[in-house]
Amino acid sequence: MSASHDLHCHSTASDGHLTPAAVVHRAADQGVTTLALTDHDTVAGLGDAQAAASTAGIRLIAGLELSVLWQGRTFHVVGLGVDPGEPGLQDGLARMQRARQERGEAIGERLERAGLSGAREGALEAAGTAEITRAHYARWLVESGNVRGYEEAFKRYLRRGRVGYVHGDWVAMEEGIEWIRRAGGIAVLAHPLGYDLTGAWIRRTLDAFTAAGGEAMEVACGTSPEPRQVQQLGGWCRRYALLASSGSDFHGPGHPSREIGGAPALPGDLPSVLEALPERGG
Ligand code: AMP
Ligand code: MN
Ligand code: MN
Ligand code: MN
């Protein structure tokens, strides 16, 4: 199998279905030679992932996917090559954990008031030791038979404007980028087509993101796999002279377009974020 990389995926440390070690072994089976584990607002899975990567003989990049606020909206910034033990990052992530817990409770209260009894406990059970996310509420909604499928859980209850939606008290984008940079990492704007933005707003977002020290953006995303989407993102990447990243946004088996290593190829002329990443660990 040819060498490939995947710089965006999730484990049971946040809302993924596989343990960090299982994600790493699956990556190795898929022929991925460089993997970044990027769980939502946590670095808790990185120790196990690194141990597994050493065994499996693949390179693990220490990463995370930060939820940040900008202009009153939530964006995701992937941090790659961070030192997970850096005190500023640790403090910041402790604050994010509190924000997630409070929001998780508020979502539960709202759903219970809407007649979905057991929502909060169900989601907490689905989350286990992980940070609580809307994905855990979605799983409970499916398992309890309140919705027919995962997508319907978001459409009916969890997306913006629905009864179970609560805005997260996330870090401001500028400060979140600072956390990543101070921990030695590169800040990558995740899935830029995933925010329902017009071209003008993507431009404003990239202006603010680069001004704040963001250095890279995802161009090849498992969530925007069409050739014209990659082309469009490549255009933004060139215009802003950013480094290009690629990742599947893997959360678990069963979604072929978002399998580990399954993101489309990067346009050949773009500088890859991988070349700017210092060698770390395995
Ligand atoms: P949170 O960060 O707690 O708001 O949870 C968001 C997570 O839910 C994302 O990382 C996705 O994994 C998942 N998610 C959000 N919206 C959808 C959707 N429409 N369909 C499926 N999964 C979604
Ligand atoms: Mn997720
Ligand atoms: Mn994301
Ligand atoms: Mn993600």
PDB file of C-alpha atoms and ligand atoms in Angstrom:
ATOM      1  CA  MET A   1       0.000   0.000   0.000  1.00  0.00           C
ATOM      2  CA  SER A   2       1.237   3.507  -0.727  1.00  0.00           C
ATOM      3  CA  ALA A   3       2.192   5.954   2.005  1.00  0.00           C
ATOM      4  CA  SER A   4      -0.666   8.164   3.056  1.00  0.00           C
ATOM      5  CA  HIS A   5      -1.620  10.411   5.897  1.00  0.00           C
ATOM      6  CA  ASP A   6      -4.749  11.438   7.755  1.00  0.00           C
ATOM      7  CA  LEU A   7      -4.606  14.548   9.911  1.00  0.00           C
ATOM      8  CA  HIS A   8      -8.124  14.639  11.365  1.00  0.00           C
ATOM      9  CA  CYS A   9      -9.859  11.819  13.216  1.00  0.00           C
ATOM     10  CA  HIS A  10     -11.707  11.052  16.454  1.00  0.00           C
ATOM     11  CA  SER A  11     -11.659   8.383  19.151  1.00  0.00           C
ATOM     12  CA  THR A  12     -13.635   7.532  22.285  1.00  0.00           C
ATOM     13  CA  ALA A  13     -11.745  10.363  23.990  1.00  0.00           C
ATOM     14  CA  SER A  14     -14.436  12.546  22.371  1.00  0.00           C
ATOM     15  CA  ASP A  15     -17.230  11.428  20.033  1.00  0.00           C
ATOM     16  CA  GLY A  16     -15.522   8.658  18.067  1.00  0.00           C
ATOM     17  CA  HIS A  17     -16.592   5.011  18.288  1.00  0.00           C
ATOM     18  CA  LEU A  18     -13.136   3.392  18.536  1.00  0.00           C
ATOM     19  CA  THR A  19     -10.566   3.673  21.302  1.00  0.00           C
ATOM     20  CA  PRO A  20      -7.432   5.689  20.506  1.00  0.00           C
ATOM     21  CA  ALA A  21      -5.427   2.458  20.114  1.00  0.00           C
ATOM     22  CA  ALA A  22      -8.065   0.951  17.807  1.00  0.00           C
ATOM     23  CA  VAL A  23      -8.049   4.103  15.663  1.00  0.00           C
ATOM     24  CA  VAL A  24      -4.279   3.813  15.288  1.00  0.00           C
ATOM     25  CA  HIS A  25      -4.426   0.116  14.363  1.00  0.00           C
ATOM     26  CA  ARG A  26      -7.206   0.762  11.888  1.00  0.00           C
ATOM     27  CA  ALA A  27      -5.107   3.534  10.345  1.00  0.00           C
ATOM     28  CA  ALA A  28      -2.185   1.142   9.971  1.00  0.00           C
ATOM     29  CA  ASP A  29      -4.496  -1.435   8.330  1.00  0.00           C
ATOM     30  CA  GLN A  30      -5.641   1.248   5.890  1.00  0.00           C
ATOM     31  CA  GLY A  31      -2.056   1.934   4.862  1.00  0.00           C
ATOM     32  CA  VAL A  32      -1.861   5.262   6.677  1.00  0.00           C
ATOM     33  CA  THR A  33       1.714   6.017   7.726  1.00  0.00           C
ATOM     34  CA  THR A  34       1.169   9.396   9.438  1.00  0.00           C
ATOM     35  CA  LEU A  35      -1.891   9.936  11.599  1.00  0.00           C
ATOM     36  CA  ALA A  36      -3.080  12.853  13.724  1.00  0.00           C
ATOM     37  CA  LEU A  37      -5.602  12.082  16.458  1.00  0.00           C
ATOM     38  CA  THR A  38      -7.707  15.237  16.832  1.00  0.00           C
ATOM     39  CA  ASP A  39     -10.397  14.753  19.456  1.00  0.00           C
ATOM     40  CA  HIS A  40     -12.812  17.563  20.300  1.00  0.00           C
ATOM     41  CA  ASP A  41     -11.298  19.857  22.944  1.00  0.00           C
ATOM     42  CA  THR A  42      -9.140  17.178  24.532  1.00  0.00           C
ATOM     43  CA  VAL A  43      -5.719  15.561  24.308  1.00  0.00           C
ATOM     44  CA  ALA A  44      -6.733  12.706  26.638  1.00  0.00           C
ATOM     45  CA  GLY A  45      -6.423  10.002  23.967  1.00  0.00           C
ATOM     46  CA  LEU A  46      -2.931  10.883  22.820  1.00  0.00           C
ATOM     47  CA  GLY A  47      -0.968   8.780  25.323  1.00  0.00           C
ATOM     48  CA  ASP A  48      -2.695   5.526  24.339  1.00  0.00           C
ATOM     49  CA  ALA A  49      -2.553   6.502  20.675  1.00  0.00           C
ATOM     50  CA  GLN A  50       1.189   7.128  20.864  1.00  0.00           C
ATOM     51  CA  ALA A  51       1.812   3.774  22.528  1.00  0.00           C
ATOM     52  CA  ALA A  52      -0.210   2.020  19.824  1.00  0.00           C
ATOM     53  CA  ALA A  53       1.547   3.984  17.082  1.00  0.00           C
ATOM     54  CA  SER A  54       4.938   2.836  18.339  1.00  0.00           C
ATOM     55  CA  THR A  55       3.749  -0.778  18.214  1.00  0.00           C
ATOM     56  CA  ALA A  56       2.129  -0.402  14.809  1.00  0.00           C
ATOM     57  CA  GLY A  57       5.126   1.463  13.374  1.00  0.00           C
ATOM     58  CA  ILE A  58       3.280   4.560  12.233  1.00  0.00           C
ATOM     59  CA  ARG A  59       3.943   8.207  12.969  1.00  0.00           C
ATOM     60  CA  LEU A  60       1.468   9.870  15.328  1.00  0.00           C
ATOM     61  CA  ILE A  61       1.027  13.629  15.305  1.00  0.00           C
ATOM     62  CA  ALA A  62      -0.320  14.972  18.601  1.00  0.00           C
ATOM     63  CA  GLY A  63      -3.456  16.907  17.750  1.00  0.00           C
ATOM     64  CA  LEU A  64      -6.844  18.150  18.861  1.00  0.00           C
ATOM     65  CA  GLU A  65      -9.891  19.874  17.349  1.00  0.00           C
ATOM     66  CA  LEU A  66     -10.771  23.010  19.284  1.00  0.00           C
ATOM     67  CA  SER A  67     -14.278  24.447  19.277  1.00  0.00           C
ATOM     68  CA  VAL A  68     -13.930  28.215  19.043  1.00  0.00           C
ATOM     69  CA  LEU A  69     -16.242  31.218  18.766  1.00  0.00           C
ATOM     70  CA  TRP A  70     -15.929  33.938  16.207  1.00  0.00           C
ATOM     71  CA  GLN A  71     -18.631  36.492  15.345  1.00  0.00           C
ATOM     72  CA  GLY A  72     -21.055  34.604  17.565  1.00  0.00           C
ATOM     73  CA  ARG A  73     -20.634  31.349  15.662  1.00  0.00           C
ATOM     74  CA  THR A  74     -18.814  28.106  16.338  1.00  0.00           C
ATOM     75  CA  PHE A  75     -15.808  27.140  14.220  1.00  0.00           C
ATOM     76  CA  HIS A  76     -13.403  24.238  14.536  1.00  0.00           C
ATOM     77  CA  VAL A  77      -9.654  24.747  14.609  1.00  0.00           C
ATOM     78  CA  VAL A  78      -7.442  21.679  14.441  1.00  0.00           C
ATOM     79  CA  GLY A  79      -4.122  21.977  16.260  1.00  0.00           C
ATOM     80  CA  LEU A  80      -1.337  19.758  14.904  1.00  0.00           C
ATOM     81  CA  GLY A  81       1.998  18.977  16.532  1.00  0.00           C
ATOM     82  CA  VAL A  82       1.091  20.343  19.948  1.00  0.00           C
ATOM     83  CA  ASP A  83       2.876  19.519  23.179  1.00  0.00           C
ATOM     84  CA  PRO A  84      -0.107  18.049  25.082  1.00  0.00           C
ATOM     85  CA  GLY A  85       1.442  18.845  28.450  1.00  0.00           C
ATOM     86  CA  GLU A  86       2.033  22.545  27.813  1.00  0.00           C
ATOM     87  CA  PRO A  87       0.519  24.324  30.859  1.00  0.00           C
ATOM     88  CA  GLY A  88      -1.351  27.028  28.932  1.00  0.00           C
ATOM     89  CA  LEU A  89      -3.009  24.408  26.735  1.00  0.00           C
ATOM     90  CA  GLN A  90      -3.825  22.245  29.755  1.00  0.00           C
ATOM     91  CA  ASP A  91      -5.476  25.196  31.522  1.00  0.00           C
ATOM     92  CA  GLY A  92      -7.375  26.105  28.399  1.00  0.00           C
ATOM     93  CA  LEU A  93      -8.645  22.563  27.909  1.00  0.00           C
ATOM     94  CA  ALA A  94      -9.746  22.378  31.561  1.00  0.00           C
ATOM     95  CA  ARG A  95     -11.840  25.468  30.878  1.00  0.00           C
ATOM     96  CA  MET A  96     -13.289  23.858  27.733  1.00  0.00           C
ATOM     97  CA  GLN A  97     -14.134  20.756  29.737  1.00  0.00           C
ATOM     98  CA  ARG A  98     -16.173  22.868  32.167  1.00  0.00           C
ATOM     99  CA  ALA A  99     -17.890  24.578  29.248  1.00  0.00           C
ATOM    100  CA  ARG A 100     -18.743  21.153  27.775  1.00  0.00           C
ATOM    101  CA  GLN A 101     -20.088  19.857  31.079  1.00  0.00           C
ATOM    102  CA  GLU A 102     -22.296  22.905  31.625  1.00  0.00           C
ATOM    103  CA  ARG A 103     -23.568  22.837  28.073  1.00  0.00           C
ATOM    104  CA  GLY A 104     -24.130  19.080  28.287  1.00  0.00           C
ATOM    105  CA  GLU A 105     -26.333  19.618  31.337  1.00  0.00           C
ATOM    106  CA  ALA A 106     -28.223  22.469  29.693  1.00  0.00           C
ATOM    107  CA  ILE A 107     -28.937  20.334  26.626  1.00  0.00           C
ATOM    108  CA  GLY A 108     -30.217  17.567  28.883  1.00  0.00           C
ATOM    109  CA  GLU A 109     -32.509  19.927  30.782  1.00  0.00           C
ATOM    110  CA  ARG A 110     -33.965  21.309  27.577  1.00  0.00           C
ATOM    111  CA  LEU A 111     -34.609  17.871  26.117  1.00  0.00           C
ATOM    112  CA  GLU A 112     -36.139  16.623  29.364  1.00  0.00           C
ATOM    113  CA  ARG A 113     -38.436  19.651  29.452  1.00  0.00           C
ATOM    114  CA  ALA A 114     -39.435  18.821  25.894  1.00  0.00           C
ATOM    115  CA  GLY A 115     -40.597  15.428  27.144  1.00  0.00           C
ATOM    116  CA  LEU A 116     -37.540  13.298  26.415  1.00  0.00           C
ATOM    117  CA  SER A 117     -37.056  11.823  29.845  1.00  0.00           C
ATOM    118  CA  GLY A 118     -33.765  10.107  30.506  1.00  0.00           C
ATOM    119  CA  ALA A 119     -31.917  12.199  27.920  1.00  0.00           C
ATOM    120  CA  ARG A 120     -29.236  13.510  30.231  1.00  0.00           C
ATOM    121  CA  GLU A 121     -28.411  10.173  31.837  1.00  0.00           C
ATOM    122  CA  GLY A 122     -28.524   8.449  28.491  1.00  0.00           C
ATOM    123  CA  ALA A 123     -26.083  10.866  26.921  1.00  0.00           C
ATOM    124  CA  LEU A 124     -23.752  10.678  29.919  1.00  0.00           C
ATOM    125  CA  GLU A 125     -23.747   6.911  29.613  1.00  0.00           C
ATOM    126  CA  ALA A 126     -23.035   7.134  25.882  1.00  0.00           C
ATOM    127  CA  ALA A 127     -20.140   9.477  26.599  1.00  0.00           C
ATOM    128  CA  GLY A 128     -18.523   7.286  29.259  1.00  0.00           C
ATOM    129  CA  THR A 129     -15.307   9.012  30.280  1.00  0.00           C
ATOM    130  CA  ALA A 130     -15.280  11.222  27.187  1.00  0.00           C
ATOM    131  CA  GLU A 131     -16.144  14.883  26.948  1.00  0.00           C
ATOM    132  CA  ILE A 132     -19.869  15.162  26.349  1.00  0.00           C
ATOM    133  CA  THR A 133     -20.868  16.244  22.841  1.00  0.00           C
ATOM    134  CA  ARG A 134     -24.084  16.537  20.881  1.00  0.00           C
ATOM    135  CA  ALA A 135     -23.091  13.299  19.165  1.00  0.00           C
ATOM    136  CA  HIS A 136     -23.673  11.466  22.480  1.00  0.00           C
ATOM    137  CA  TYR A 137     -27.154  12.959  22.737  1.00  0.00           C
ATOM    138  CA  ALA A 138     -27.764  11.882  19.153  1.00  0.00           C
ATOM    139  CA  ARG A 139     -26.740   8.317  19.994  1.00  0.00           C
ATOM    140  CA  TRP A 140     -29.100   8.212  22.951  1.00  0.00           C
ATOM    141  CA  LEU A 141     -31.944   9.637  20.845  1.00  0.00           C
ATOM    142  CA  VAL A 142     -31.422   6.806  18.350  1.00  0.00           C
ATOM    143  CA  GLU A 143     -30.968   4.035  20.922  1.00  0.00           C
ATOM    144  CA  SER A 144     -34.016   5.110  22.930  1.00  0.00           C
ATOM    145  CA  GLY A 145     -36.121   4.999  19.772  1.00  0.00           C
ATOM    146  CA  ASN A 146     -36.999   8.696  19.857  1.00  0.00           C
ATOM    147  CA  VAL A 147     -35.651   9.156  16.319  1.00  0.00           C
ATOM    148  CA  ARG A 148     -35.098   6.722  13.488  1.00  0.00           C
ATOM    149  CA  GLY A 149     -31.530   7.707  12.738  1.00  0.00           C
ATOM    150  CA  TYR A 150     -28.544   9.749  13.718  1.00  0.00           C
ATOM    151  CA  GLU A 151     -29.112  12.497  11.144  1.00  0.00           C
ATOM    152  CA  GLU A 152     -32.714  12.862  12.270  1.00  0.00           C
ATOM    153  CA  ALA A 153     -31.506  13.431  15.846  1.00  0.00           C
ATOM    154  CA  PHE A 154     -29.644  16.542  14.685  1.00  0.00           C
ATOM    155  CA  LYS A 155     -32.407  17.698  12.344  1.00  0.00           C
ATOM    156  CA  ARG A 156     -35.166  17.425  14.920  1.00  0.00           C
ATOM    157  CA  TYR A 157     -33.447  18.139  18.203  1.00  0.00           C
ATOM    158  CA  LEU A 158     -29.811  19.139  18.165  1.00  0.00           C
ATOM    159  CA  ARG A 159     -28.975  21.544  15.397  1.00  0.00           C
ATOM    160  CA  ARG A 160     -29.031  25.306  15.742  1.00  0.00           C
ATOM    161  CA  GLY A 161     -32.588  26.533  16.274  1.00  0.00           C
ATOM    162  CA  ARG A 162     -33.891  23.209  17.663  1.00  0.00           C
ATOM    163  CA  VAL A 163     -35.010  22.592  21.231  1.00  0.00           C
ATOM    164  CA  GLY A 164     -31.859  20.763  22.287  1.00  0.00           C
ATOM    165  CA  TYR A 165     -29.422  23.270  20.861  1.00  0.00           C
ATOM    166  CA  VAL A 166     -27.320  25.180  23.348  1.00  0.00           C
ATOM    167  CA  HIS A 167     -24.540  27.447  22.240  1.00  0.00           C
ATOM    168  CA  GLY A 168     -21.202  26.377  23.732  1.00  0.00           C
ATOM    169  CA  ASP A 169     -19.245  28.870  25.786  1.00  0.00           C
ATOM    170  CA  TRP A 170     -16.113  28.091  23.758  1.00  0.00           C
ATOM    171  CA  VAL A 171     -12.867  30.005  23.672  1.00  0.00           C
ATOM    172  CA  ALA A 172     -12.608  32.970  21.292  1.00  0.00           C
ATOM    173  CA  MET A 173     -10.944  32.005  18.010  1.00  0.00           C
ATOM    174  CA  GLU A 174      -7.959  34.308  18.563  1.00  0.00           C
ATOM    175  CA  GLU A 175      -7.254  32.902  22.018  1.00  0.00           C
ATOM    176  CA  GLY A 176      -7.740  29.291  20.900  1.00  0.00           C
ATOM    177  CA  ILE A 177      -5.177  29.793  18.131  1.00  0.00           C
ATOM    178  CA  GLU A 178      -2.817  31.228  20.746  1.00  0.00           C
ATOM    179  CA  TRP A 179      -3.206  28.098  22.895  1.00  0.00           C
ATOM    180  CA  ILE A 180      -2.214  25.940  19.942  1.00  0.00           C
ATOM    181  CA  ARG A 181       0.742  28.113  18.959  1.00  0.00           C
ATOM    182  CA  ARG A 182       2.108  28.418  22.464  1.00  0.00           C
ATOM    183  CA  ALA A 183       1.985  24.625  22.703  1.00  0.00           C
ATOM    184  CA  GLY A 184       4.186  24.507  19.602  1.00  0.00           C
ATOM    185  CA  GLY A 185       1.411  23.520  17.221  1.00  0.00           C
ATOM    186  CA  ILE A 186       0.072  24.687  13.891  1.00  0.00           C
ATOM    187  CA  ALA A 187      -3.516  25.993  13.785  1.00  0.00           C
ATOM    188  CA  VAL A 188      -5.562  24.575  10.906  1.00  0.00           C
ATOM    189  CA  LEU A 189      -9.030  25.825   9.967  1.00  0.00           C
ATOM    190  CA  ALA A 190     -11.100  22.625   9.872  1.00  0.00           C
ATOM    191  CA  HIS A 191     -13.593  21.773   7.095  1.00  0.00           C
ATOM    192  CA  PRO A 192     -14.110  25.361   5.837  1.00  0.00           C
ATOM    193  CA  LEU A 193     -17.181  24.299   3.839  1.00  0.00           C
ATOM    194  CA  GLY A 194     -18.855  22.942   6.952  1.00  0.00           C
ATOM    195  CA  TYR A 195     -20.167  26.207   8.343  1.00  0.00           C
ATOM    196  CA  ASP A 196     -22.801  27.153   5.753  1.00  0.00           C
ATOM    197  CA  LEU A 197     -20.950  30.328   4.848  1.00  0.00           C
ATOM    198  CA  THR A 198     -21.141  32.437   1.710  1.00  0.00           C
ATOM    199  CA  GLY A 199     -17.914  33.161  -0.157  1.00  0.00           C
ATOM    200  CA  ALA A 200     -17.758  36.620   1.411  1.00  0.00           C
ATOM    201  CA  TRP A 201     -17.999  35.135   4.898  1.00  0.00           C
ATOM    202  CA  ILE A 202     -15.375  32.484   4.157  1.00  0.00           C
ATOM    203  CA  ARG A 203     -13.112  35.367   3.153  1.00  0.00           C
ATOM    204  CA  ARG A 204     -13.818  37.266   6.370  1.00  0.00           C
ATOM    205  CA  THR A 205     -13.237  34.123   8.381  1.00  0.00           C
ATOM    206  CA  LEU A 206      -9.907  33.468   6.668  1.00  0.00           C
ATOM    207  CA  ASP A 207      -8.897  37.131   7.149  1.00  0.00           C
ATOM    208  CA  ALA A 208      -9.513  36.838  10.886  1.00  0.00           C
ATOM    209  CA  PHE A 209      -8.036  33.353  11.127  1.00  0.00           C
ATOM    210  CA  THR A 210      -4.748  34.315   9.443  1.00  0.00           C
ATOM    211  CA  ALA A 211      -4.548  37.629  11.356  1.00  0.00           C
ATOM    212  CA  ALA A 212      -4.805  35.613  14.584  1.00  0.00           C
ATOM    213  CA  GLY A 213      -1.905  33.353  13.628  1.00  0.00           C
ATOM    214  CA  GLY A 214      -3.686  30.508  11.833  1.00  0.00           C
ATOM    215  CA  GLU A 215      -1.273  28.956   9.344  1.00  0.00           C
ATOM    216  CA  ALA A 216      -3.133  26.184   7.564  1.00  0.00           C
ATOM    217  CA  MET A 217      -6.530  25.077   6.328  1.00  0.00           C
ATOM    218  CA  GLU A 218      -8.084  21.776   5.395  1.00  0.00           C
ATOM    219  CA  VAL A 219      -8.329  21.463   1.645  1.00  0.00           C
ATOM    220  CA  ALA A 220      -8.962  17.731   1.323  1.00  0.00           C
ATOM    221  CA  CYS A 221     -11.733  16.854   3.792  1.00  0.00           C
ATOM    222  CA  GLY A 222     -13.647  13.639   4.228  1.00  0.00           C
ATOM    223  CA  THR A 223     -16.711  15.841   4.700  1.00  0.00           C
ATOM    224  CA  SER A 224     -16.214  17.771   1.416  1.00  0.00           C
ATOM    225  CA  PRO A 225     -14.844  15.069  -0.879  1.00  0.00           C
ATOM    226  CA  GLU A 226     -16.112  16.274  -4.285  1.00  0.00           C
ATOM    227  CA  PRO A 227     -13.411  17.364  -6.775  1.00  0.00           C
ATOM    228  CA  ARG A 228     -15.021  20.785  -7.166  1.00  0.00           C
ATOM    229  CA  GLN A 229     -14.992  21.244  -3.380  1.00  0.00           C
ATOM    230  CA  VAL A 230     -11.292  20.390  -3.195  1.00  0.00           C
ATOM    231  CA  GLN A 231     -10.688  22.798  -6.066  1.00  0.00           C
ATOM    232  CA  GLN A 232     -12.611  25.580  -4.363  1.00  0.00           C
ATOM    233  CA  LEU A 233     -10.775  25.056  -1.081  1.00  0.00           C
ATOM    234  CA  GLY A 234      -7.453  24.881  -2.930  1.00  0.00           C
ATOM    235  CA  GLY A 235      -8.235  28.297  -4.397  1.00  0.00           C
ATOM    236  CA  TRP A 236      -8.741  29.817  -0.950  1.00  0.00           C
ATOM    237  CA  CYS A 237      -5.603  28.114   0.321  1.00  0.00           C
ATOM    238  CA  ARG A 238      -3.483  29.621  -2.497  1.00  0.00           C
ATOM    239  CA  ARG A 239      -5.003  33.083  -2.088  1.00  0.00           C
ATOM    240  CA  TYR A 240      -4.206  33.168   1.612  1.00  0.00           C
ATOM    241  CA  ALA A 241      -0.825  31.433   1.179  1.00  0.00           C
ATOM    242  CA  LEU A 242      -1.799  28.876   3.804  1.00  0.00           C
ATOM    243  CA  LEU A 243      -0.423  25.392   4.292  1.00  0.00           C
ATOM    244  CA  ALA A 244      -2.782  22.662   3.110  1.00  0.00           C
ATOM    245  CA  SER A 245      -4.051  19.854   5.317  1.00  0.00           C
ATOM    246  CA  SER A 246      -6.095  16.755   4.658  1.00  0.00           C
ATOM    247  CA  GLY A 247      -8.105  14.500   6.908  1.00  0.00           C
ATOM    248  CA  SER A 248     -11.083  12.175   6.906  1.00  0.00           C
ATOM    249  CA  ASP A 249     -12.812  13.413  10.095  1.00  0.00           C
ATOM    250  CA  PHE A 250     -13.240   9.714  10.881  1.00  0.00           C
ATOM    251  CA  HIS A 251     -15.611   8.986  13.787  1.00  0.00           C
ATOM    252  CA  GLY A 252     -16.189   5.279  13.279  1.00  0.00           C
ATOM    253  CA  PRO A 253     -16.602   2.478  10.749  1.00  0.00           C
ATOM    254  CA  GLY A 254     -19.495   2.414   8.319  1.00  0.00           C
ATOM    255  CA  HIS A 255     -19.039   5.707   6.491  1.00  0.00           C
ATOM    256  CA  PRO A 256     -16.914   4.878   3.428  1.00  0.00           C
ATOM    257  CA  SER A 257     -16.289   8.508   2.457  1.00  0.00           C
ATOM    258  CA  ARG A 258     -14.984   9.206   5.948  1.00  0.00           C
ATOM    259  CA  GLU A 259     -12.824   6.139   6.461  1.00  0.00           C
ATOM    260  CA  ILE A 260      -9.355   6.727   7.909  1.00  0.00           C
ATOM    261  CA  GLY A 261      -7.053   7.684   5.052  1.00  0.00           C
ATOM    262  CA  GLY A 262     -10.092   8.193   2.833  1.00  0.00           C
ATOM    263  CA  ALA A 263      -9.898  11.952   2.252  1.00  0.00           C
ATOM    264  CA  PRO A 264      -9.272  13.001  -1.357  1.00  0.00           C
ATOM    265  CA  ALA A 265      -5.738  13.875  -2.503  1.00  0.00           C
ATOM    266  CA  LEU A 266      -4.368  17.385  -2.068  1.00  0.00           C
ATOM    267  CA  PRO A 267      -3.739  19.406  -5.229  1.00  0.00           C
ATOM    268  CA  GLY A 268      -0.065  18.808  -6.006  1.00  0.00           C
ATOM    269  CA  ASP A 269       1.043  22.445  -6.037  1.00  0.00           C
ATOM    270  CA  LEU A 270      -0.056  23.229  -2.475  1.00  0.00           C
ATOM    271  CA  PRO A 271       2.489  23.155   0.356  1.00  0.00           C
ATOM    272  CA  SER A 272       1.481  20.440   2.794  1.00  0.00           C
ATOM    273  CA  VAL A 273       1.223  21.214   6.492  1.00  0.00           C
ATOM    274  CA  LEU A 274       3.105  17.969   7.074  1.00  0.00           C
ATOM    275  CA  GLU A 275       6.324  19.502   5.829  1.00  0.00           C
ATOM    276  CA  ALA A 276       6.070  22.251   8.438  1.00  0.00           C
ATOM    277  CA  LEU A 277       5.406  19.875  11.320  1.00  0.00           C
ATOM    278  CA  PRO A 278       8.337  19.083  13.529  1.00  0.00           C
ATOM    279  CA  GLU A 279       9.012  15.403  14.041  1.00  0.00           C
ATOM    280  CA  ARG A 280       7.434  14.354  17.299  1.00  0.00           C
ATOM    281  CA  GLY A 281       7.415  11.027  19.062  1.00  0.00           C
ATOM    282  CA  GLY A 282       7.077   7.742  17.125  1.00  0.00           C
TER     283      GLY A 282
HETATM  284  P1  AMP B   1     -20.589  19.418  19.654  1.00  0.00           P
HETATM  285  O1  AMP B   1     -19.133  19.758  19.437  1.00  0.00           O
HETATM  286  O2  AMP B   1     -20.866  18.927  21.034  1.00  0.00           O
HETATM  287  O3  AMP B   1     -21.493  20.504  19.205  1.00  0.00           O
HETATM  288  O4  AMP B   1     -20.876  18.131  18.779  1.00  0.00           O
HETATM  289  C1  AMP B   1     -20.744  18.236  17.460  1.00  0.00           C
HETATM  290  C2  AMP B   1     -20.472  16.863  16.863  1.00  0.00           C
HETATM  291  O5  AMP B   1     -21.682  16.287  16.449  1.00  0.00           O
HETATM  292  C3  AMP B   1     -19.642  17.035  15.611  1.00  0.00           C
HETATM  293  O6  AMP B   1     -18.285  16.917  15.908  1.00  0.00           O
HETATM  294  C4  AMP B   1     -20.111  15.908  14.740  1.00  0.00           C
HETATM  295  O7  AMP B   1     -19.395  14.735  15.029  1.00  0.00           O
HETATM  296  C5  AMP B   1     -21.537  15.714  15.155  1.00  0.00           C
HETATM  297  N1  AMP B   1     -22.497  16.421  14.276  1.00  0.00           N
HETATM  298  C6  AMP B   1     -22.810  17.721  14.271  1.00  0.00           C
HETATM  299  N2  AMP B   1     -23.773  17.982  13.358  1.00  0.00           N
HETATM  300  C7  AMP B   1     -24.061  16.817  12.770  1.00  0.00           C
HETATM  301  C8  AMP B   1     -24.975  16.410  11.768  1.00  0.00           C
HETATM  302  N3  AMP B   1     -25.817  17.262  11.163  1.00  0.00           N
HETATM  303  N4  AMP B   1     -24.995  15.121  11.433  1.00  0.00           N
HETATM  304  C9  AMP B   1     -24.175  14.242  12.025  1.00  0.00           C
HETATM  305  N5  AMP B   1     -23.304  14.553  12.976  1.00  0.00           N
HETATM  306  C10 AMP B   1     -23.249  15.820  13.358  1.00  0.00           C
HETATM  307 MN    MN B   2     -17.418  15.015  16.125  1.00  0.00          MN
HETATM  308 MN    MN B   3     -15.331  19.534  13.184  1.00  0.00          MN
HETATM  309 MN    MN B   4     -13.710  16.478  13.551  1.00  0.00          MN
END
